[in-house]
Tab-separated table of C-alpha atoms in Angstrom:
chain	number	residue	atom	x	y	z
A	73	UNK	CA	117.585	105.518	100.626
A	74	UNK	CA	114.998	107.500	101.153
A	75	UNK	CA	113.208	107.549	104.387
A	76	UNK	CA	109.733	108.651	105.031
A	77	UNK	CA	109.774	109.039	108.814
A	78	UNK	CA	111.387	111.931	110.434
A	79	UNK	CA	111.882	112.498	113.950
A	80	UNK	CA	109.752	114.705	116.166
A	81	UNK	CA	109.043	115.610	119.438
A	82	UNK	CA	105.078	115.194	119.498
A	83	UNK	CA	104.930	116.447	123.148
A	84	UNK	CA	105.532	119.879	121.490
A	85	UNK	CA	103.950	119.500	118.075
A	86	UNK	CA	102.557	116.238	116.198
A	87	UNK	CA	103.949	115.658	113.172
A	88	UNK	CA	101.822	114.998	110.028
A	89	UNK	CA	103.248	111.327	109.544
A	90	UNK	CA	102.408	110.484	113.157
A	91	UNK	CA	98.876	111.330	113.187
A	92	UNK	CA	98.711	109.393	109.732
A	93	UNK	CA	100.247	106.594	111.223
A	94	UNK	CA	98.445	106.262	114.462
A	95	UNK	CA	95.017	107.891	113.730
A	96	UNK	CA	94.458	107.245	110.374
A	97	UNK	CA	95.109	103.328	109.988
A	98	UNK	CA	93.933	101.610	106.761
A	99	UNK	CA	91.908	99.281	108.674
A	100	UNK	CA	93.561	96.082	107.092
A	101	UNK	CA	94.900	93.786	109.701
A	102	UNK	CA	98.066	91.769	108.070
A	103	UNK	CA	98.798	89.428	110.887
A	104	UNK	CA	97.681	88.432	113.927
A	105	UNK	CA	98.761	90.491	116.736
A	106	UNK	CA	101.111	89.501	119.087
A	107	UNK	CA	99.701	89.064	122.906
A	108	UNK	CA	100.143	91.899	125.188
A	109	UNK	CA	103.036	91.966	127.474
A	110	UNK	CA	102.916	93.217	130.953
A	111	UNK	CA	102.838	96.622	130.957
A	112	UNK	CA	103.862	98.969	133.835
A	113	UNK	CA	101.374	100.050	136.180
A	114	UNK	CA	101.761	103.686	135.117
A	115	UNK	CA	102.293	104.702	131.887
A	116	UNK	CA	104.404	107.685	130.643
A	117	UNK	CA	101.876	110.656	130.027
A	118	UNK	CA	102.354	110.677	126.222
A	119	UNK	CA	101.234	107.187	126.088
A	120	UNK	CA	98.395	107.458	128.438
A	121	UNK	CA	97.511	109.985	126.182
A	122	UNK	CA	97.747	107.894	123.136
A	123	UNK	CA	95.622	105.227	125.090
A	124	UNK	CA	92.744	107.673	126.263
A	125	UNK	CA	92.625	108.418	122.685
A	126	UNK	CA	91.555	104.754	121.637
A	127	UNK	CA	94.937	103.276	120.636
A	128	UNK	CA	96.050	99.661	122.593
A	129	UNK	CA	98.893	99.828	124.235
A	130	UNK	CA	100.532	96.588	122.970
A	131	UNK	CA	103.825	96.108	125.012
A	132	UNK	CA	106.582	98.094	126.070
A	133	UNK	CA	110.612	96.732	124.912
A	134	UNK	CA	113.924	97.823	126.082
A	135	UNK	CA	115.851	100.347	124.233
A	136	UNK	CA	118.646	101.679	125.997
A	137	UNK	CA	119.062	103.467	130.009
A	138	UNK	CA	117.460	106.532	128.011
A	139	UNK	CA	114.854	105.757	125.841
A	140	UNK	CA	111.856	103.088	125.836
A	141	UNK	CA	110.199	101.694	122.680
A	142	UNK	CA	106.299	101.277	122.584
A	143	UNK	CA	103.959	99.105	120.048
A	144	UNK	CA	100.875	100.702	120.202
A	145	UNK	CA	97.977	99.805	117.842
A	146	UNK	CA	94.836	101.108	116.354
A	147	UNK	CA	92.088	98.926	114.666
A	148	UNK	CA	94.521	96.009	114.416
A	149	UNK	CA	97.169	98.003	112.729
A	150	UNK	CA	100.646	98.466	115.135
A	151	UNK	CA	103.323	100.867	114.855
A	152	UNK	CA	106.454	101.545	117.385
A	153	UNK	CA	106.794	104.830	119.423
A	154	UNK	CA	109.430	105.954	121.907
A	155	UNK	CA	109.381	107.764	125.085
A	156	UNK	CA	112.360	109.311	126.884
A	157	UNK	CA	113.207	108.180	130.133
A	158	UNK	CA	111.905	110.951	132.217
A	159	UNK	CA	108.506	109.953	130.505
A	160	UNK	CA	107.878	113.687	129.314
A	161	UNK	CA	108.532	113.104	125.586
A	162	UNK	CA	107.127	110.944	122.794
A	163	UNK	CA	109.218	110.266	119.566
A	164	UNK	CA	108.198	108.830	116.064
A	165	UNK	CA	110.584	108.255	113.560
A	166	UNK	CA	113.837	106.402	112.682
A	167	UNK	CA	115.974	105.729	116.045
A	168	UNK	CA	119.821	105.791	115.108
A	169	UNK	CA	122.900	104.636	117.275
A	170	UNK	CA	125.617	106.289	117.670
A	171	UNK	CA	127.345	104.111	114.816
A	172	UNK	CA	124.284	105.528	112.380
A	173	UNK	CA	122.513	102.082	112.553
A	174	UNK	CA	118.674	101.826	111.994
A	175	UNK	CA	117.192	100.540	115.430
A	176	UNK	CA	113.517	101.344	114.507
A	177	UNK	CA	113.769	99.114	111.285
A	178	UNK	CA	115.342	96.299	113.786
A	179	UNK	CA	112.526	97.013	116.035
A	180	UNK	CA	109.814	97.022	113.827
A	181	UNK	CA	111.101	93.417	112.588
A	182	UNK	CA	111.545	92.303	116.066
A	183	UNK	CA	108.288	93.588	117.692
A	184	UNK	CA	105.649	94.039	115.438
A	185	UNK	CA	103.156	91.506	113.667
A	186	UNK	CA	104.797	90.031	110.520
A	187	UNK	CA	103.136	90.343	107.127
A	188	UNK	CA	102.795	87.295	104.843
A	189	UNK	CA	103.781	86.688	101.346
A	190	UNK	CA	100.086	86.222	100.531
A	191	UNK	CA	99.521	89.770	101.675
A	192	UNK	CA	101.992	91.267	99.204
A	193	UNK	CA	100.284	89.154	96.565
A	194	UNK	CA	97.047	91.007	97.613
A	195	UNK	CA	98.792	94.445	97.485
A	196	UNK	CA	98.267	97.171	94.557
A	197	UNK	CA	101.521	96.554	92.549
A	198	UNK	CA	102.528	96.486	88.807
A	199	UNK	CA	103.732	93.700	87.667
A	200	UNK	CA	107.137	93.550	85.119
A	201	UNK	CA	107.281	90.326	84.147
A	202	UNK	CA	110.436	88.055	83.005
A	203	UNK	CA	111.577	88.348	79.838
A	204	UNK	CA	113.144	84.885	79.402
A	205	UNK	CA	112.478	82.659	76.654
A	206	UNK	CA	109.396	84.552	75.797
A	207	UNK	CA	107.279	86.696	77.792
A	208	UNK	CA	104.634	83.630	78.634
A	209	UNK	CA	107.331	81.565	80.200
A	210	UNK	CA	106.519	80.991	83.880
A	211	UNK	CA	109.013	83.313	86.090
A	212	UNK	CA	112.165	81.868	87.834
A	213	UNK	CA	111.939	83.909	90.467
A	214	UNK	CA	109.523	86.691	91.790
A	215	UNK	CA	110.671	89.722	94.287
A	216	UNK	CA	108.248	92.507	95.225
A	217	UNK	CA	109.747	96.087	95.697
A	218	UNK	CA	108.258	99.105	97.344
A	219	UNK	CA	108.819	102.644	95.468
A	220	UNK	CA	108.381	106.017	95.289
A	221	UNK	CA	108.135	107.434	91.683
A	222	UNK	CA	110.421	110.143	92.732
A	223	UNK	CA	112.756	107.827	94.255
A	224	UNK	CA	116.565	107.868	92.645
A	225	UNK	CA	117.863	104.969	94.130
A	226	UNK	CA	114.534	103.085	92.864
A	227	UNK	CA	115.181	104.238	89.579
A	228	UNK	CA	118.707	102.792	90.236
A	229	UNK	CA	117.206	99.501	91.331
A	230	UNK	CA	115.186	99.196	88.306
A	231	UNK	CA	118.112	99.582	86.199
A	232	UNK	CA	120.107	97.200	88.114
A	233	UNK	CA	116.908	94.425	87.770
A	234	UNK	CA	116.415	94.535	83.707
A	235	UNK	CA	119.174	92.145	83.096
A	236	UNK	CA	118.045	89.614	85.670
A	237	UNK	CA	114.227	89.754	83.963
A	238	UNK	CA	116.271	88.324	81.064
A	239	UNK	CA	117.764	86.003	82.913
A	240	UNK	CA	113.706	85.182	84.409
A	241	UNK	CA	113.223	87.344	87.029
A	242	UNK	CA	109.438	88.766	87.697
A	243	UNK	CA	109.493	92.052	89.476
A	244	UNK	CA	106.035	93.479	91.345
A	245	UNK	CA	106.569	96.935	91.997
A	246	UNK	CA	104.200	98.318	94.882
A	247	UNK	CA	103.884	102.229	94.490
A	248	UNK	CA	103.693	104.468	97.766
A	249	UNK	CA	103.835	108.349	97.503
A	250	UNK	CA	105.490	110.171	100.313
A	251	UNK	CA	108.869	111.959	99.018
A	252	UNK	CA	107.264	114.800	96.883
A	253	UNK	CA	103.619	116.526	96.367
A	254	UNK	CA	103.228	114.718	92.808
A	255	UNK	CA	104.406	111.559	94.060
A	256	UNK	CA	100.694	110.372	94.474
A	257	UNK	CA	99.464	111.985	91.366
A	258	UNK	CA	102.257	109.498	89.662
A	259	UNK	CA	101.396	106.561	91.405
A	260	UNK	CA	97.731	107.093	90.713
A	261	UNK	CA	98.499	107.077	87.333
A	262	UNK	CA	100.238	104.261	87.310
A	263	UNK	CA	97.590	102.231	89.249
A	264	UNK	CA	94.730	103.646	87.419
A	265	UNK	CA	96.226	102.442	83.768
A	266	UNK	CA	94.746	99.547	82.304
A	267	UNK	CA	96.565	96.530	83.489
A	268	UNK	CA	98.009	95.379	80.203
A	269	UNK	CA	99.610	99.012	79.791
A	270	UNK	CA	101.007	99.842	83.571
A	271	UNK	CA	104.240	97.876	82.866
A	272	UNK	CA	105.063	99.917	79.834
A	273	UNK	CA	103.972	103.297	81.809
A	274	UNK	CA	106.467	102.119	84.604
A	275	UNK	CA	109.265	101.591	82.053
A	276	UNK	CA	108.740	104.957	80.365
A	277	UNK	CA	108.640	106.685	83.809
A	278	UNK	CA	111.890	104.840	84.799
A	279	UNK	CA	113.373	105.438	81.395
A	280	UNK	CA	112.889	109.225	81.693
A	281	UNK	CA	113.765	109.616	85.484
A	282	UNK	CA	113.983	113.269	86.361
A	283	UNK	CA	112.518	114.514	83.163
A	284	UNK	CA	108.879	116.204	82.976
A	285	UNK	CA	106.229	113.313	82.728
A	286	UNK	CA	103.059	114.624	81.713
A	287	UNK	CA	101.505	111.054	81.173
A	288	UNK	CA	102.383	110.604	85.093
A	289	UNK	CA	99.810	113.262	86.049
A	290	UNK	CA	96.659	111.933	87.511
A	291	UNK	CA	94.717	113.394	90.749
A	292	UNK	CA	94.217	110.400	93.163
A	293	UNK	CA	90.642	109.378	93.489
A	294	UNK	CA	89.237	107.911	96.829
A	295	UNK	CA	90.054	104.441	95.621
A	296	UNK	CA	93.526	104.851	94.458
A	297	UNK	CA	94.349	106.670	97.823
A	298	UNK	CA	93.177	103.770	99.723
A	299	UNK	CA	94.998	101.522	97.377
A	300	UNK	CA	98.159	103.858	98.331
A	301	UNK	CA	97.454	104.342	101.918
A	302	UNK	CA	97.318	100.106	102.431
A	303	UNK	CA	100.632	99.989	100.268
A	304	UNK	CA	102.259	102.417	102.789
A	305	UNK	CA	100.964	100.465	105.810
A	306	UNK	CA	102.232	97.157	104.230
A	307	UNK	CA	105.449	98.943	103.782
A	308	UNK	CA	105.746	100.157	107.301
A	309	UNK	CA	104.332	96.355	108.427
A	310	UNK	CA	107.548	95.062	107.130
A	311	UNK	CA	110.098	97.517	108.757
A	312	UNK	CA	110.617	99.024	105.772
A	313	UNK	CA	111.692	102.656	106.511
A	314	UNK	CA	112.470	104.099	102.828
A	315	UNK	CA	112.594	103.309	99.507
A	316	UNK	CA	113.319	101.183	97.684
A	317	UNK	CA	111.987	98.676	99.870
A	318	UNK	CA	112.730	94.919	98.648
A	319	UNK	CA	111.332	91.840	99.568
A	320	UNK	CA	111.796	88.450	98.679
A	321	UNK	CA	111.820	84.831	99.260
A	322	UNK	CA	115.502	83.342	100.093
A	323	UNK	CA	116.425	79.531	99.272
A	324	UNK	CA	114.788	78.256	102.321
A	325	UNK	CA	111.484	80.067	101.965
A	326	UNK	CA	111.847	82.583	104.217
A	327	UNK	CA	110.890	86.044	103.837
A	328	UNK	CA	114.119	88.601	103.529
A	329	UNK	CA	113.584	92.511	103.687
A	330	UNK	CA	116.091	95.303	102.673
A	331	UNK	CA	115.836	99.324	102.641
A	332	UNK	CA	117.533	101.120	100.206
A	333	UNK	CA	119.535	100.486	97.075
A	334	UNK	CA	121.538	96.888	96.941
A	335	UNK	CA	124.892	96.577	95.947
A	336	UNK	CA	125.354	94.821	92.837
A	337	UNK	CA	126.790	91.579	93.939
A	338	UNK	CA	123.763	90.852	96.221
A	339	UNK	CA	121.743	90.670	93.580
A	340	UNK	CA	122.226	86.856	92.711
A	341	UNK	CA	121.478	86.037	96.270
A	342	UNK	CA	118.011	87.938	96.583
A	343	UNK	CA	116.818	86.991	92.919
A	344	UNK	CA	118.081	83.423	93.036
A	345	UNK	CA	119.552	83.779	89.567
A	346	UNK	CA	123.394	83.828	88.468
A	347	UNK	CA	124.843	87.155	88.834
A	348	UNK	CA	124.124	89.386	85.664
A	349	UNK	CA	126.402	91.884	83.752
A	350	UNK	CA	125.940	95.604	84.236
A	351	UNK	CA	127.132	98.505	81.798
A	352	UNK	CA	125.213	101.410	83.068
A	353	UNK	CA	127.833	104.243	84.464
A	354	UNK	CA	125.409	104.986	86.989
A	355	UNK	CA	125.443	101.635	89.009
A	356	UNK	CA	129.318	101.486	88.627
A	357	UNK	CA	129.419	102.923	92.339
A	358	UNK	CA	127.283	99.859	93.407
A	359	UNK	CA	129.789	97.246	92.135
């Protein structure tokens, strides 16, 4: 899985990503913010600094003896940061426990407002239609996938999902850009293509992954920059810390998410379709 967070002590030097998340939100409100919890009478100095900058401090939540978690908000957009027990440092990034488990993703799911399926439908995505019984047949199932055009595991996920398209799956690919300097150029090229050409362009980029792609090279304009920023904000709101970022509905109609490449045996439960055969050698390690 490719992660877009990097741990950084902000009391020493603010990361560009943190500044982007905290001070350059897209302004879209994905869900009603949770009511503010009771806050300590004296905030840690880094949190007070954020408050002085105009951010709302929504709540504090427990993490462990040495770290506290915080939900902070700007213009209705929420994110999670951490402070050390002595209150001297503020940390942004993925928090891992001793076993390597991603605690930040769990905290985002537990403490941030939840976006809806409709928020996904109004995002900026490229549709790969299902291929069962003719291209105009309604899909049997639909999933959303956040991806970076330079993400190798997104490429592998694309390969893994192609047989499921033959079985009736529609995949809606939501581009984000953070892995490499030209990720934005590639995403902008996909988003700016005519709707009836986007899927073919996406397919070509996946088939030629890792090779030079002159047709995926467009300097994003302001509209495309905003589309990518909104997509990234939506990805974060789902608590997805890297690509590929999967979102689907289970049998009960409940939204489910996953960051990273899925094991092939998991795909039937994600797609709601029977297991499909895979013959690609690059996928065999995910059996």
